[in-house]
Amino acid sequence: MKSFKVHAAKLALLAVVFSVCGAPARADEAKSMAKAAVLLPVRAASVTSGLAVGIPVAIVRRASNRCIEFSGNFADKIGGKEHIPPMMMGAVLGMPFGLIVGTGEGCYYGGKNAFSNCVEKPFSKASFSLDTELE
């Protein structure tokens, strides 16, 4: 009796598998699968190059923006960014903070740009963090 239940369960599982596998495949699905299979190495190379080039580019962009921002903020706190002495003192304090924060943000956003933009548009400006419309 026990072996009969086991065999019945196996037959039911095989029936489900054959019914799913026997479903007709659409031509569009086969074409899109072939296109995805062909583009897989291209996308992988795009992600790799996007990480290798995009992260340093994003670090430079974010660090420069943060250095300017922190220098201006520190200068405003000690006398205003319209004058040269407060800007010099603000730069002394703002540059290290801007480099540290910008490096962290550049690593994050460079990797994010490489992964998110390489799937739809491999080797685009956005995947290398060179687009003007990035965070």
Short mmCIF file of C-alpha atoms in Angstrom, two decimals:
data_model
loop_
_atom_site.label_atom_id
_atom_site.label_comp_id
_atom_site.label_asym_id
_atom_site.label_seq_id
_atom_site.Cartn_x
_atom_site.Cartn_y
_atom_site.Cartn_z
CA MET A 1 0.00 0.00 0.00
CA LYS A 2 2.83 2.36 0.87
CA SER A 3 4.65 1.76 -2.42
CA PHE A 4 1.42 2.36 -4.33
CA LYS A 5 1.13 5.86 -2.82
CA VAL A 6 4.75 6.61 -3.67
CA HIS A 7 4.27 5.48 -7.27
CA ALA A 8 1.05 7.46 -7.57
CA ALA A 9 2.80 10.60 -6.32
CA LYS A 10 5.64 10.10 -8.80
CA LEU A 11 3.19 9.64 -11.66
CA ALA A 12 1.31 12.78 -10.65
CA LEU A 13 4.56 14.74 -10.56
CA LEU A 14 5.56 13.42 -13.99
CA ALA A 15 2.14 14.35 -15.37
CA VAL A 16 2.58 17.92 -14.15
CA VAL A 17 6.10 18.14 -15.61
CA PHE A 18 5.02 16.79 -18.99
CA SER A 19 2.02 19.10 -19.16
CA VAL A 20 4.21 22.13 -18.49
CA CYS A 21 6.96 21.01 -20.87
CA GLY A 22 4.48 20.11 -23.57
CA ALA A 23 3.10 23.64 -23.77
CA PRO A 24 3.79 25.24 -27.14
CA ALA A 25 6.61 27.75 -27.18
CA ARG A 26 5.94 31.11 -28.75
CA ALA A 27 8.29 32.42 -31.40
CA ASP A 28 8.66 35.74 -29.57
CA GLU A 29 9.86 34.01 -26.43
CA ALA A 30 12.48 32.03 -28.34
CA LYS A 31 13.68 35.15 -30.13
CA SER A 32 13.94 37.16 -26.90
CA MET A 33 15.72 34.27 -25.17
CA ALA A 34 18.23 34.03 -28.01
CA LYS A 35 18.79 37.78 -27.94
CA ALA A 36 19.31 37.71 -24.16
CA ALA A 37 21.76 34.82 -24.49
CA VAL A 38 23.77 36.65 -27.15
CA LEU A 39 23.81 39.91 -25.16
CA LEU A 40 24.88 38.27 -21.89
CA PRO A 41 28.66 38.49 -22.57
CA VAL A 42 28.25 42.05 -23.84
CA ARG A 43 26.37 43.05 -20.70
CA ALA A 44 28.92 41.31 -18.48
CA ALA A 45 31.76 43.17 -20.20
CA SER A 46 29.78 46.41 -19.91
CA VAL A 47 29.27 45.94 -16.16
CA THR A 48 32.95 45.12 -15.68
CA SER A 49 34.16 48.13 -17.63
CA GLY A 50 31.48 50.30 -16.01
CA LEU A 51 32.83 49.34 -12.59
CA ALA A 52 36.47 49.81 -13.63
CA VAL A 53 35.94 53.22 -15.23
CA GLY A 54 32.72 54.46 -13.66
CA ILE A 55 33.72 54.20 -10.01
CA PRO A 56 36.85 56.41 -10.33
CA VAL A 57 34.91 58.91 -12.45
CA ALA A 58 32.11 59.03 -9.90
CA ILE A 59 34.63 59.42 -7.06
CA VAL A 60 36.22 62.43 -8.77
CA ARG A 61 32.85 64.00 -9.55
CA ARG A 62 31.36 63.47 -6.09
CA ALA A 63 34.53 64.42 -4.20
CA SER A 64 34.94 67.68 -6.12
CA ASN A 65 31.29 68.60 -5.51
CA ARG A 66 31.52 67.75 -1.83
CA CYS A 67 34.79 69.64 -1.35
CA ILE A 68 33.22 72.79 -2.80
CA GLU A 69 30.07 72.30 -0.73
CA PHE A 70 31.86 71.67 2.58
CA SER A 71 34.34 74.52 2.00
CA GLY A 72 31.46 76.92 1.37
CA ASN A 73 29.54 75.70 4.42
CA PHE A 74 32.56 76.04 6.72
CA ALA A 75 33.34 79.49 5.29
CA ASP A 76 29.77 80.62 5.93
CA LYS A 77 30.08 79.59 9.56
CA ILE A 78 33.26 81.61 10.17
CA GLY A 79 32.64 84.79 8.22
CA GLY A 80 31.04 84.26 4.83
CA LYS A 81 32.14 82.78 1.55
CA GLU A 82 32.33 86.20 -0.10
CA HIS A 83 35.68 86.91 1.55
CA ILE A 84 38.99 85.19 0.90
CA PRO A 85 40.24 84.49 4.47
CA PRO A 86 37.10 82.56 5.53
CA MET A 87 37.20 80.65 2.24
CA MET A 88 40.83 79.67 2.84
CA MET A 89 40.04 78.45 6.35
CA GLY A 90 36.91 76.72 5.09
CA ALA A 91 38.95 74.96 2.41
CA VAL A 92 41.42 73.70 5.02
CA LEU A 93 38.56 72.04 6.87
CA GLY A 94 36.29 71.28 3.91
CA MET A 95 38.75 69.48 1.65
CA PRO A 96 39.39 66.45 3.90
CA PHE A 97 35.70 66.05 4.72
CA GLY A 98 34.74 66.47 1.07
CA LEU A 99 37.29 63.89 -0.07
CA ILE A 100 36.14 61.32 2.49
CA VAL A 101 32.42 61.77 1.87
CA GLY A 102 32.87 62.09 -1.91
CA THR A 103 34.93 58.90 -2.08
CA GLY A 104 32.26 56.93 -0.26
CA GLU A 105 29.46 58.36 -2.37
CA GLY A 106 31.47 57.84 -5.57
CA CYS A 107 32.01 54.16 -4.78
CA TYR A 108 28.30 53.71 -4.15
CA TYR A 109 26.97 55.69 -7.10
CA GLY A 110 29.62 54.43 -9.53
CA GLY A 111 28.67 50.83 -8.81
CA LYS A 112 24.98 51.67 -8.91
CA ASN A 113 25.34 53.37 -12.30
CA ALA A 114 27.35 50.47 -13.69
CA PHE A 115 24.80 47.85 -12.69
CA SER A 116 21.61 49.79 -13.40
CA ASN A 117 22.57 51.26 -16.78
CA CYS A 118 24.55 48.40 -18.34
CA VAL A 119 21.53 46.14 -18.78
CA GLU A 120 19.46 48.41 -20.99
CA LYS A 121 22.24 50.45 -22.62
CA PRO A 122 25.59 48.63 -22.50
CA PHE A 123 28.67 50.88 -22.75
CA SER A 124 26.65 54.11 -22.46
CA LYS A 125 27.76 57.36 -20.83
CA ALA A 126 25.46 56.67 -17.90
CA SER A 127 27.10 53.32 -17.20
CA PHE A 128 30.49 55.03 -16.97
CA SER A 129 29.10 57.80 -14.67
CA LEU A 130 29.68 60.41 -17.37
CA ASP A 131 26.09 61.44 -17.98
CA THR A 132 24.98 64.87 -16.76
CA GLU A 133 21.64 63.54 -15.40
CA LEU A 134 23.08 61.30 -12.67
CA GLU A 135 22.76 61.70 -8.89
#
